Amino acid sequence: MNFNRLRVVANNVFAETIRDRILYVWGLFAIIIVFIIPVIREVASTVEDKILLDVGLGLMEILGVAVTVFISTGLINKEIDQRTIYLLIAKPLNISELIVGKFLGVSAVLSILVVGMMGLYLGILTLNQTSYPSLTALMISALFLILKLSLITAAAILFGVFTRSLVALFLTFGIYFIGNLSADMVKLNALVETPLFSRLSQVLFIIVPDLSRLDVKNLAVYGMNSLPGAVTLTANAGYGIVYTIALLALATIILAQREF
């Protein structure tokens, strides 16, 4: 795998995504937060700070996932539909470099998107004189959101190599929703003694990534003391990275077997 070729593919995806005005999501994020502050203040004045923290971090994830899915699911299909994949593969560029390069380009955009939203978020909190327990905890939450979005990007690319863009879009959203609930389904399985549900929950837990391991936003609003220890955080981050690599490897294998 050649680093220079990876960089070229990643830069092209990055430039194209920026050109599509994806980063205008920053503006949407800021507008929603600014408009929602008076509402929160009106209906929940006693717990305003806590709710605003929850809403801000939750909105970051919702917008991040939406951007991730709509960008990533069509990355490969667009090359196939426009017949440009023939030119790419004809060049000294192998399929793994194409997959990884596109993944890195999208991940760079998502990282900038999350960092920008977090910067706006902290600025609005400061102007609103909203207290938050720990800046470090919020930064860790942002980092884990980037890891989660990167994993979802890899899943979207995987679905995009063997399905149409619309199908890949629904499958990726499905992975996101089920992945956030898979751990809860296993816990529910212990309470519901139904063989079918038991088998289904076990299969989903094995196949679908456990995205709850990359979700620390609900704990971050309470400060560093509420977050898991360094060992657990590192293990969860490693889980996300390994799963992402596995999805990209599978996407590479499937695309290599396709006939264009």
Protein backbone atom coordinates (compact mmCIF):
# COMPACT_ATOMS: atom_id res chain seq x y z
CA MET A 1 0.00 0.00 0.00
CA ASN A 2 1.56 3.26 -1.18
CA PHE A 3 1.22 6.27 1.14
CA ASN A 4 1.36 8.83 -1.67
CA ARG A 5 -1.48 7.15 -3.57
CA LEU A 6 -3.52 6.94 -0.37
CA ARG A 7 -2.94 10.64 0.21
CA VAL A 8 -4.10 11.54 -3.32
CA VAL A 9 -7.34 9.54 -2.99
CA ALA A 10 -8.00 10.92 0.51
CA ASN A 11 -7.34 14.49 -0.62
CA ASN A 12 -9.71 14.12 -3.57
CA VAL A 13 -12.52 12.83 -1.33
CA PHE A 14 -11.81 15.55 1.23
CA ALA A 15 -11.86 18.33 -1.37
CA GLU A 16 -15.02 16.99 -3.02
CA THR A 17 -16.83 16.74 0.31
CA ILE A 18 -15.84 20.24 1.34
CA ARG A 19 -17.00 21.46 -2.07
CA ASP A 20 -20.39 19.90 -1.38
CA ARG A 21 -20.69 22.27 1.59
CA ILE A 22 -20.89 19.53 4.18
CA LEU A 23 -19.26 21.81 6.73
CA TYR A 24 -22.29 24.11 6.58
CA VAL A 25 -23.57 21.64 9.17
CA TRP A 26 -21.62 23.83 11.60
CA GLY A 27 -24.07 26.64 10.94
CA LEU A 28 -27.08 24.36 11.36
CA PHE A 29 -25.67 23.06 14.64
CA ALA A 30 -25.09 26.57 16.02
CA ILE A 31 -28.54 27.79 14.96
CA ILE A 32 -30.32 24.84 16.61
CA ILE A 33 -28.38 25.25 19.86
CA VAL A 34 -28.96 29.02 20.00
CA PHE A 35 -32.70 28.62 19.38
CA ILE A 36 -33.10 25.76 21.82
CA ILE A 37 -31.46 27.54 24.79
CA PRO A 38 -34.50 29.76 25.55
CA VAL A 39 -36.81 26.73 25.30
CA ILE A 40 -34.72 24.75 27.78
CA ARG A 41 -34.51 27.76 30.07
CA GLU A 42 -38.30 28.10 29.99
CA VAL A 43 -39.28 24.49 30.61
CA ALA A 44 -36.41 23.23 32.78
CA SER A 45 -34.71 26.15 34.46
CA THR A 46 -33.55 24.13 37.47
CA VAL A 47 -31.59 21.63 35.36
CA GLU A 48 -30.85 23.89 32.41
CA ASP A 49 -27.08 23.26 32.35
CA LYS A 50 -27.39 19.47 32.39
CA ILE A 51 -30.05 19.37 29.67
CA LEU A 52 -28.13 21.79 27.44
CA LEU A 53 -25.02 19.60 27.76
CA ASP A 54 -27.04 16.49 26.84
CA VAL A 55 -28.76 18.20 23.91
CA GLY A 56 -25.52 19.61 22.51
CA LEU A 57 -23.62 16.32 22.58
CA GLY A 58 -26.64 14.41 21.28
CA LEU A 59 -27.13 16.86 18.41
CA MET A 60 -23.45 16.52 17.48
CA GLU A 61 -23.89 12.77 17.12
CA ILE A 62 -27.14 13.02 15.15
CA LEU A 63 -25.70 15.49 12.63
CA GLY A 64 -22.41 13.57 12.47
CA VAL A 65 -24.16 10.27 11.72
CA ALA A 66 -26.39 11.89 9.08
CA VAL A 67 -23.37 13.41 7.31
CA THR A 68 -21.45 10.13 7.59
CA VAL A 69 -24.19 8.00 6.07
CA PHE A 70 -25.08 10.34 3.22
CA ILE A 71 -21.43 10.85 2.22
CA SER A 72 -20.09 7.33 2.65
CA THR A 73 -22.77 5.09 1.16
CA GLY A 74 -22.29 6.41 -2.37
CA LEU A 75 -18.50 6.65 -2.45
CA ILE A 76 -17.89 3.42 -4.36
CA ASN A 77 -21.19 3.26 -6.24
CA LYS A 78 -20.54 6.69 -7.70
CA GLU A 79 -17.24 5.47 -9.16
CA ILE A 80 -18.97 2.40 -10.60
CA ASP A 81 -21.94 4.30 -12.04
CA GLN A 82 -19.73 6.95 -13.63
CA ARG A 83 -17.34 4.25 -14.93
CA THR A 84 -14.43 6.07 -13.31
CA ILE A 85 -13.51 2.98 -11.32
CA TYR A 86 -12.05 1.50 -14.53
CA LEU A 87 -9.65 4.43 -14.79
CA LEU A 88 -8.74 4.25 -11.10
CA ILE A 89 -7.97 0.54 -11.15
CA ALA A 90 -6.17 0.84 -14.49
CA LYS A 91 -3.75 3.24 -12.84
CA PRO A 92 -1.12 2.00 -10.38
CA LEU A 93 -3.81 2.01 -7.69
CA ASN A 94 -5.03 -1.18 -6.09
CA ILE A 95 -8.46 -1.71 -4.59
CA SER A 96 -7.27 -1.59 -0.98
CA GLU A 97 -5.73 1.84 -1.61
CA LEU A 98 -8.99 3.02 -3.16
CA ILE A 99 -11.05 1.82 -0.17
CA VAL A 100 -8.67 3.04 2.53
CA GLY A 101 -8.00 6.34 0.75
CA LYS A 102 -11.70 7.14 0.52
CA PHE A 103 -12.17 6.12 4.15
CA LEU A 104 -9.35 8.41 5.29
CA GLY A 105 -10.76 11.31 3.27
CA VAL A 106 -14.20 10.99 4.84
CA SER A 107 -12.72 10.47 8.31
CA ALA A 108 -10.72 13.69 7.95
CA VAL A 109 -13.90 15.60 7.06
CA LEU A 110 -15.77 14.07 9.99
CA SER A 111 -12.94 14.89 12.39
CA ILE A 112 -13.00 18.54 11.32
CA LEU A 113 -16.79 18.52 11.54
CA VAL A 114 -16.79 17.20 15.12
CA VAL A 115 -13.97 19.49 16.25
CA GLY A 116 -15.76 22.48 14.73
CA MET A 117 -19.07 21.59 16.37
CA MET A 118 -17.34 21.09 19.72
CA GLY A 119 -15.65 24.48 19.39
CA LEU A 120 -18.97 26.17 18.61
CA TYR A 121 -20.61 24.25 21.43
CA LEU A 122 -18.05 25.36 24.02
CA GLY A 123 -18.24 28.93 22.75
CA ILE A 124 -22.03 28.98 23.09
CA LEU A 125 -21.83 27.42 26.56
CA THR A 126 -19.35 30.10 27.61
CA LEU A 127 -21.46 32.96 26.23
CA ASN A 128 -24.54 31.46 27.89
CA GLN A 129 -22.58 31.12 31.15
CA THR A 130 -23.42 27.43 31.23
CA SER A 131 -21.13 25.48 33.53
CA TYR A 132 -19.70 22.13 32.53
CA PRO A 133 -17.82 19.83 34.90
CA SER A 134 -14.79 18.95 32.77
CA LEU A 135 -13.37 20.16 29.46
CA THR A 136 -11.24 17.01 29.27
CA ALA A 137 -14.33 14.80 29.56
CA LEU A 138 -15.99 16.67 26.69
CA MET A 139 -12.85 16.28 24.57
CA ILE A 140 -12.82 12.54 25.25
CA SER A 141 -16.48 12.41 24.24
CA ALA A 142 -15.62 14.16 20.96
CA LEU A 143 -12.75 11.74 20.30
CA PHE A 144 -14.99 8.72 20.83
CA LEU A 145 -17.63 10.27 18.57
CA ILE A 146 -14.99 10.51 15.83
CA LEU A 147 -14.13 6.82 16.37
CA LYS A 148 -17.83 5.91 16.19
CA LEU A 149 -18.36 7.91 13.00
CA SER A 150 -15.25 6.33 11.47
CA LEU A 151 -16.60 2.86 12.21
CA ILE A 152 -19.95 3.80 10.66
CA THR A 153 -18.06 5.14 7.63
CA ALA A 154 -16.34 1.78 7.20
CA ALA A 155 -19.71 0.00 7.46
CA ALA A 156 -21.24 2.37 4.89
CA ILE A 157 -18.35 1.76 2.48
CA LEU A 158 -18.76 -2.00 2.95
CA PHE A 159 -22.46 -1.88 2.13
CA GLY A 160 -21.76 0.45 -0.77
CA VAL A 161 -19.50 -2.04 -2.55
CA PHE A 162 -22.22 -4.68 -3.02
CA THR A 163 -25.55 -2.80 -2.88
CA ARG A 164 -27.11 0.28 -4.39
CA SER A 165 -26.63 3.56 -2.54
CA LEU A 166 -30.20 3.69 -1.19
CA VAL A 167 -30.01 0.16 0.20
CA ALA A 168 -26.59 0.90 1.69
CA LEU A 169 -28.05 4.00 3.33
CA PHE A 170 -30.80 2.04 5.09
CA LEU A 171 -28.41 -0.75 6.10
CA THR A 172 -25.98 1.75 7.59
CA PHE A 173 -28.69 3.48 9.58
CA GLY A 174 -29.75 0.01 10.73
CA ILE A 175 -26.22 -0.75 11.92
CA TYR A 176 -26.20 2.53 13.84
CA PHE A 177 -29.50 1.92 15.63
CA ILE A 178 -28.95 -1.77 16.34
CA GLY A 179 -25.32 -1.17 17.33
CA ASN A 180 -26.39 1.32 19.97
CA LEU A 181 -28.97 -1.14 21.33
CA SER A 182 -27.11 -4.46 21.00
CA ALA A 183 -25.78 -4.43 24.57
CA ASP A 184 -29.26 -3.62 25.89
CA MET A 185 -30.71 -6.46 23.83
CA VAL A 186 -28.34 -8.91 25.51
CA LYS A 187 -29.43 -7.62 28.93
CA LEU A 188 -33.07 -7.88 27.90
CA ASN A 189 -32.42 -11.42 26.73
CA ALA A 190 -31.65 -12.39 30.33
CA LEU A 191 -35.12 -11.21 31.33
CA VAL A 192 -37.13 -12.47 28.35
CA GLU A 193 -36.97 -16.25 28.14
CA THR A 194 -37.86 -16.60 24.47
CA PRO A 195 -35.63 -18.90 22.35
CA LEU A 196 -36.17 -16.93 19.13
CA PHE A 197 -35.37 -13.59 20.76
CA SER A 198 -32.40 -15.16 22.54
CA ARG A 199 -30.87 -16.46 19.31
CA LEU A 200 -31.61 -13.23 17.45
CA SER A 201 -30.04 -11.02 20.11
CA GLN A 202 -26.94 -13.23 20.30
CA VAL A 203 -26.48 -13.20 16.52
CA LEU A 204 -26.91 -9.43 16.34
CA PHE A 205 -24.49 -8.92 19.22
CA ILE A 206 -21.84 -10.97 17.42
CA ILE A 207 -22.33 -9.51 13.94
CA VAL A 208 -23.22 -5.89 14.65
CA PRO A 209 -20.58 -3.65 16.28
CA ASP A 210 -21.40 -2.69 19.86
CA LEU A 211 -21.48 1.07 19.36
CA SER A 212 -22.39 1.63 23.00
CA ARG A 213 -18.72 0.99 23.79
CA LEU A 214 -17.87 4.15 21.83
CA ASP A 215 -20.60 6.25 23.45
CA VAL A 216 -19.42 8.21 26.48
CA LYS A 217 -21.40 11.42 25.99
CA ASN A 218 -23.97 10.60 28.68
CA LEU A 219 -21.16 10.11 31.20
CA ALA A 220 -18.99 13.01 30.01
CA VAL A 221 -21.58 15.58 31.13
CA TYR A 222 -20.88 14.54 34.74
CA GLY A 223 -17.11 14.98 34.49
CA MET A 224 -14.01 12.80 34.42
CA ASN A 225 -14.93 10.85 37.55
CA SER A 226 -17.98 9.41 35.80
CA LEU A 227 -16.03 8.13 32.78
CA PRO A 228 -14.63 4.58 32.72
CA GLY A 229 -10.99 4.14 33.67
CA ALA A 230 -8.12 4.60 31.23
CA VAL A 231 -7.81 0.85 30.63
CA THR A 232 -11.49 0.51 29.72
CA LEU A 233 -11.43 3.58 27.50
CA THR A 234 -8.33 2.29 25.71
CA ALA A 235 -9.88 -1.16 25.26
CA ASN A 236 -13.09 0.35 23.87
CA ALA A 237 -11.14 2.59 21.48
CA GLY A 238 -9.11 -0.44 20.37
CA TYR A 239 -12.34 -2.36 19.80
CA GLY A 240 -13.60 0.40 17.51
CA ILE A 241 -10.35 0.59 15.56
CA VAL A 242 -10.09 -3.19 15.08
CA TYR A 243 -13.72 -3.42 13.96
CA THR A 244 -13.18 -0.56 11.51
CA ILE A 245 -10.12 -2.26 10.01
CA ALA A 246 -12.06 -5.53 9.69
CA LEU A 247 -14.92 -3.81 7.85
CA LEU A 248 -12.50 -2.10 5.45
CA ALA A 249 -10.71 -5.40 4.81
CA LEU A 250 -14.03 -7.11 4.07
CA ALA A 251 -15.03 -4.26 1.73
CA THR A 252 -11.72 -4.66 -0.12
CA ILE A 253 -12.21 -8.41 -0.53
CA ILE A 254 -15.78 -8.04 -1.82
CA LEU A 255 -14.90 -5.24 -4.25
CA ALA A 256 -11.97 -7.27 -5.58
CA GLN A 257 -14.39 -10.09 -6.46
CA ARG A 258 -16.83 -7.83 -8.32
CA GLU A 259 -16.99 -7.77 -12.08
CA PHE A 260 -17.44 -4.29 -13.51
